[in-house]
XYZ file of C-alpha atoms in Angstrom:
364
model
C 106.355 -50.480 46.203
C 108.679 -53.092 47.671
C 106.942 -56.024 49.330
C 108.560 -56.882 52.652
C 108.644 -60.442 53.936
C 106.614 -59.494 57.007
C 103.809 -58.189 54.775
C 103.325 -61.581 53.111
C 100.461 -63.767 54.311
C 100.282 -67.551 54.507
C 97.864 -70.180 53.232
C 95.853 -70.199 56.472
C 95.556 -66.417 56.584
C 94.452 -66.133 52.946
C 91.938 -68.941 53.414
C 90.507 -67.291 56.533
C 90.040 -63.983 54.713
C 88.160 -65.594 51.819
C 85.967 -67.802 54.032
C 84.885 -64.821 56.144
C 84.334 -62.526 53.144
C 82.145 -64.943 51.189
C 80.793 -67.228 53.895
C 78.945 -64.395 55.639
C 76.725 -64.008 52.560
C 74.649 -66.922 53.887
C 73.699 -64.744 56.871
C 72.319 -61.711 55.016
C 69.560 -61.029 52.495
C 71.430 -62.982 49.812
C 69.812 -66.098 51.258
C 66.343 -64.540 51.011
C 66.935 -63.508 47.401
C 68.132 -67.007 46.520
C 65.049 -68.652 48.017
C 62.768 -66.061 46.462
C 64.028 -66.859 42.959
C 64.947 -70.537 43.294
C 62.727 -71.925 46.081
C 64.371 -74.909 47.769
C 66.950 -75.223 44.967
C 68.822 -72.246 46.463
C 71.626 -74.458 47.746
C 72.052 -75.983 44.267
C 72.220 -72.499 42.712
C 74.951 -71.598 45.199
C 77.107 -74.520 44.012
C 76.438 -73.995 40.287
C 77.248 -70.274 40.582
C 80.689 -71.227 41.834
C 81.180 -73.616 38.898
C 80.318 -70.762 36.520
C 82.897 -68.467 38.139
C 85.610 -71.125 38.516
C 86.931 -71.100 34.880
C 87.390 -67.328 35.044
C 89.256 -67.636 38.351
C 91.507 -70.352 36.936
C 92.360 -68.198 33.919
C 93.129 -65.258 36.209
C 95.277 -67.533 38.358
C 97.209 -68.618 35.255
C 97.905 -64.983 34.344
C 98.967 -64.147 37.900
C 101.500 -66.971 37.734
C 102.868 -65.760 34.390
C 103.320 -62.183 35.634
C 104.471 -63.282 39.107
C 104.590 -60.215 41.412
C 101.785 -58.215 39.745
C 98.193 -57.884 40.868
C 95.041 -58.130 38.734
C 95.024 -54.528 37.461
C 98.791 -54.396 36.960
C 98.489 -57.381 34.623
C 95.652 -55.606 32.812
C 97.861 -52.540 32.342
C 100.722 -54.633 30.970
C 98.450 -56.296 28.414
C 96.065 -53.586 27.188
C 97.759 -50.313 28.145
C 97.207 -47.502 30.641
C 94.152 -45.811 29.132
C 91.905 -48.877 28.935
C 93.185 -50.064 32.298
C 92.254 -46.719 33.847
C 88.668 -47.137 32.620
C 88.470 -50.759 33.771
C 90.153 -49.932 37.081
C 87.798 -47.017 37.725
C 84.765 -49.213 37.016
C 86.281 -51.882 39.259
C 86.674 -49.263 41.991
C 83.057 -48.117 41.600
C 81.903 -51.746 41.720
C 83.823 -52.424 44.947
C 82.803 -49.094 46.514
C 79.096 -49.510 45.759
C 79.204 -53.146 46.830
C 80.665 -52.163 50.189
C 78.191 -49.305 50.654
C 75.226 -51.540 49.796
C 76.333 -54.399 52.029
C 77.298 -52.259 55.034
C 73.931 -50.491 54.852
C 72.159 -53.833 54.527
C 73.876 -55.311 57.591
C 73.185 -52.140 59.577
C 69.495 -52.376 58.670
C 69.600 -56.035 59.650
C 70.993 -55.209 63.091
C 68.399 -52.492 63.668
C 65.468 -54.590 62.463
C 66.295 -57.702 64.468
C 68.418 -56.685 67.462
C 68.577 -52.918 68.022
C 65.220 -51.446 66.919
C 65.607 -48.233 68.962
C 69.110 -47.387 67.726
C 69.326 -44.578 65.121
C 70.514 -45.856 61.742
C 73.077 -43.091 61.292
C 74.734 -43.719 64.676
C 74.970 -47.473 64.234
C 76.250 -47.084 60.665
C 79.009 -44.708 61.807
C 80.041 -47.112 64.584
C 80.283 -50.011 62.118
C 82.434 -48.008 59.700
C 84.653 -46.612 62.477
C 85.485 -50.148 63.633
C 86.295 -51.086 60.019
C 88.437 -47.951 59.602
C 90.358 -48.744 62.782
C 90.994 -52.309 61.577
C 92.008 -51.256 58.053
C 94.568 -48.809 59.448
C 96.347 -51.725 61.100
C 97.377 -53.020 57.673
C 97.001 -56.111 55.521
C 98.965 -58.521 57.702
C 97.112 -57.460 60.860
C 93.733 -57.966 59.164
C 94.793 -61.439 58.032
C 96.002 -62.307 61.550
C 92.667 -61.269 63.066
C 90.817 -63.349 60.457
C 92.818 -66.502 61.193
C 92.256 -66.095 64.959
C 88.524 -65.507 64.578
C 87.603 -68.130 61.971
C 87.829 -71.237 64.242
C 85.368 -69.700 66.716
C 82.956 -68.805 63.907
C 83.101 -72.378 62.597
C 82.548 -73.779 66.100
C 79.503 -71.522 66.510
C 78.088 -72.655 63.144
C 78.677 -76.307 64.026
C 76.826 -75.787 67.291
C 73.983 -74.116 65.400
C 73.702 -77.148 63.111
C 73.614 -79.541 66.056
C 70.996 -77.553 67.969
C 68.746 -77.162 64.935
C 69.033 -80.785 63.858
C 66.006 -81.799 65.916
C 63.912 -79.237 63.985
C 64.877 -80.633 60.561
C 62.306 -82.303 58.309
C 64.112 -83.967 55.403
C 61.009 -84.174 53.222
C 61.176 -80.377 52.883
C 64.021 -80.799 50.414
C 61.403 -81.634 47.760
C 60.714 -80.566 45.057
C 64.474 -80.814 44.724
C 64.884 -78.524 41.684
C 62.475 -75.755 42.654
C 61.086 -74.022 39.564
C 63.038 -76.358 37.254
C 66.391 -76.653 35.487
C 65.976 -73.522 33.364
C 65.341 -71.388 36.435
C 68.321 -72.934 38.237
C 70.615 -72.232 35.274
C 69.493 -68.608 34.934
C 69.821 -67.905 38.642
C 73.193 -69.640 38.847
C 74.512 -67.075 36.379
C 72.686 -64.207 38.085
C 74.098 -65.048 41.517
C 77.648 -65.655 40.264
C 78.464 -62.222 41.723
C 78.401 -63.940 45.135
C 82.014 -64.887 44.406
C 83.176 -61.504 43.123
C 85.265 -61.118 46.278
C 87.736 -63.636 44.841
C 88.559 -61.072 42.124
C 89.035 -58.361 44.751
C 91.489 -60.586 46.626
C 93.539 -60.886 43.407
C 94.558 -57.257 44.003
C 96.634 -58.493 46.951
C 98.378 -61.314 45.066
C 101.879 -59.793 45.543
C 101.298 -59.927 49.312
C 100.847 -63.718 49.421
C 103.981 -65.787 50.086
C 104.073 -67.521 46.705
C 101.880 -68.652 43.839
C 101.375 -72.143 45.245
C 100.142 -70.654 48.517
C 97.768 -68.348 46.657
C 96.369 -71.157 44.467
C 95.859 -73.573 47.352
C 94.379 -70.855 49.527
C 92.009 -69.578 46.829
C 90.670 -72.884 45.497
C 90.671 -74.658 48.860
C 88.916 -71.875 50.755
C 86.390 -71.264 47.976
C 85.495 -74.952 47.821
C 85.058 -75.033 51.598
C 83.046 -71.792 51.573
C 80.712 -73.019 48.825
C 79.962 -76.137 50.854
C 79.498 -74.047 54.013
C 77.043 -71.634 52.363
C 75.196 -74.463 50.596
C 74.794 -76.356 53.881
C 73.481 -73.236 55.630
C 70.958 -72.642 52.837
C 69.925 -76.281 52.994
C 69.553 -75.994 56.781
C 67.241 -72.973 56.417
C 65.156 -74.922 53.932
C 64.865 -78.056 56.062
C 63.942 -76.057 59.172
C 61.630 -73.362 57.776
C 60.471 -74.861 54.428
C 60.640 -72.947 51.143
C 56.989 -71.838 51.402
C 57.816 -69.550 54.307
C 61.540 -68.890 54.060
C 61.279 -66.364 51.218
C 59.032 -64.365 53.560
C 61.711 -64.338 56.274
C 63.919 -61.323 55.661
C 66.883 -62.595 57.651
C 66.886 -66.436 57.899
C 70.100 -66.577 59.935
C 68.757 -64.320 62.674
C 65.529 -66.291 62.711
C 67.505 -69.535 63.001
C 69.580 -68.415 66.005
C 66.388 -67.313 67.764
C 64.922 -70.731 67.096
C 67.580 -72.700 68.973
C 67.666 -73.607 72.638
C 69.529 -75.940 74.986
C 66.928 -77.961 76.822
C 63.878 -76.265 78.353
C 65.749 -73.884 80.619
C 68.391 -72.269 78.365
C 66.343 -70.716 75.585
C 67.831 -67.298 74.818
C 71.270 -68.148 73.416
C 71.152 -66.051 70.256
C 73.600 -63.571 71.843
C 76.308 -66.252 71.651
C 75.859 -66.661 67.891
C 75.291 -62.937 67.340
C 78.641 -62.084 68.952
C 80.688 -64.182 66.519
C 78.503 -63.057 63.602
C 79.234 -59.408 64.439
C 82.970 -60.063 64.732
C 82.896 -61.773 61.338
C 81.042 -58.803 59.838
C 83.594 -56.352 61.214
C 86.464 -58.359 59.690
C 84.593 -58.728 56.379
C 84.128 -54.998 55.893
C 87.593 -54.165 57.182
C 88.932 -56.292 54.320
C 86.521 -54.605 51.903
C 87.581 -51.119 52.961
C 91.251 -51.964 52.587
C 90.736 -53.456 49.122
C 88.582 -50.547 47.919
C 91.350 -48.133 48.926
C 93.944 -50.395 47.276
C 92.059 -50.240 43.965
C 91.580 -46.479 44.303
C 95.301 -46.050 44.947
C 96.175 -48.043 41.820
C 93.732 -46.164 39.563
C 94.955 -42.725 40.652
C 98.626 -43.712 41.176
C 98.615 -43.182 44.942
C 101.396 -45.353 46.313
C 100.558 -44.711 49.991
C 96.894 -45.560 49.482
C 96.380 -46.036 53.248
C 95.963 -42.243 53.459
C 92.687 -42.576 51.547
C 91.076 -44.824 54.178
C 89.288 -41.987 55.992
C 87.935 -40.208 52.856
C 86.759 -43.519 51.375
C 85.054 -44.422 54.664
C 83.181 -41.109 54.619
C 82.229 -41.731 50.978
C 80.873 -45.184 51.877
C 78.813 -43.604 54.666
C 77.343 -40.974 52.321
C 76.486 -43.514 49.590
C 75.095 -46.015 52.092
C 72.754 -43.446 53.617
C 71.259 -42.476 50.231
C 68.688 -45.287 49.756
C 65.461 -44.498 51.604
C 64.847 -48.095 52.580
C 66.416 -51.535 52.500
C 64.209 -52.738 49.629
C 65.604 -50.056 47.319
C 69.078 -50.814 48.605
C 69.032 -54.564 48.017
C 66.778 -55.172 45.025
C 67.528 -52.150 42.828
C 71.085 -50.996 43.417
C 72.518 -54.472 44.053
C 71.100 -55.701 40.743
C 72.875 -52.895 38.871
C 76.164 -53.503 40.677
C 75.971 -57.270 40.119
C 75.451 -56.721 36.391
C 78.949 -55.214 36.134
C 80.386 -58.479 37.427
C 78.109 -60.782 35.419
C 78.637 -59.061 32.063
C 82.070 -57.515 32.480
C 84.443 -58.614 35.207
C 83.570 -62.296 34.812
C 84.844 -62.293 31.201
C 87.813 -59.956 31.661
C 90.352 -62.739 32.452
C 89.453 -64.533 29.207
C 89.965 -61.311 27.225
C 93.314 -60.766 28.923
C 94.329 -64.353 28.181
C 93.594 -63.869 24.465
C 95.701 -60.684 24.393
C 98.504 -62.455 26.271
C 98.552 -65.372 23.824
C 98.484 -63.050 20.806
C 101.436 -61.074 22.166
C 103.259 -64.296 23.006
C 102.879 -65.545 19.408
C 104.025 -62.203 17.948
C 107.093 -62.106 20.160
C 108.381 -65.419 18.803
């Protein structure tokens, strides 16, 4: 497929996509899981998880530069052949599909639990996916344009949240600084490295970024910013709610926006924050849906993969409605899905690099 100039995205657009995709993790049950396993060291685990993933991303970036206009799976096919790539690509597709189904169901449950308790799950879930389907049909460049327009408002809302909650902060709640200890932090840093799996999904769209320098700057710059953003949000939750109670709060972000007020008269301003949060969620899953279909199209050699958007959306709906409750959804299925990243995808770039170097030596 020929990449047209108008399909290429810039540094700002790529950065906006990555910040929205990963940054929103601080507003869902990921935060609760981090505090549950790491106490008030959750923000440290967030940073160390990124450092664990970073070498793999740098290796992948090196390979993308060497193969220029090829995406992650196309490089895999060039190095290890079609058959192995089909297996890896299919597993990659299942990982992305299940991840989207789990997360969309989780956010739908979050909306029902906190904001719309009388709304049927099935109806709200369909509405969420229909918005994502509509956005994905607009194409890659349109999604990136929406992300770059929306991100400044999201950041302004988060800055306002910080300022309004500052008076509720107790800095002594940062202690004990290392939670359960260094061993626990190290183990959980590896376990939660899947927080940054979206960076590997974005590598599927490498040919649609203007050039390698733009991709590198956008990836590393936005990831660094996002890590700091998520870590600061986790630290804010800890300083406001304390680690003794925060692991009992299912959705810390929603609790935080209910906690804020402007003076004694303006108390119910959570709708302001909720609006931008919802817009961010819609963009996040629009990107996910597009990337899932992109991977599916590569695995099964479907050049016009946009035609699979509707069937994949229906499949996400069916899978997402399977778990009986959110506990099963988050704790059981997410653990299995994350294991694929932690023990497979995370090491794939290193394996590909070894094969590349071996072939390079033999070709001399």
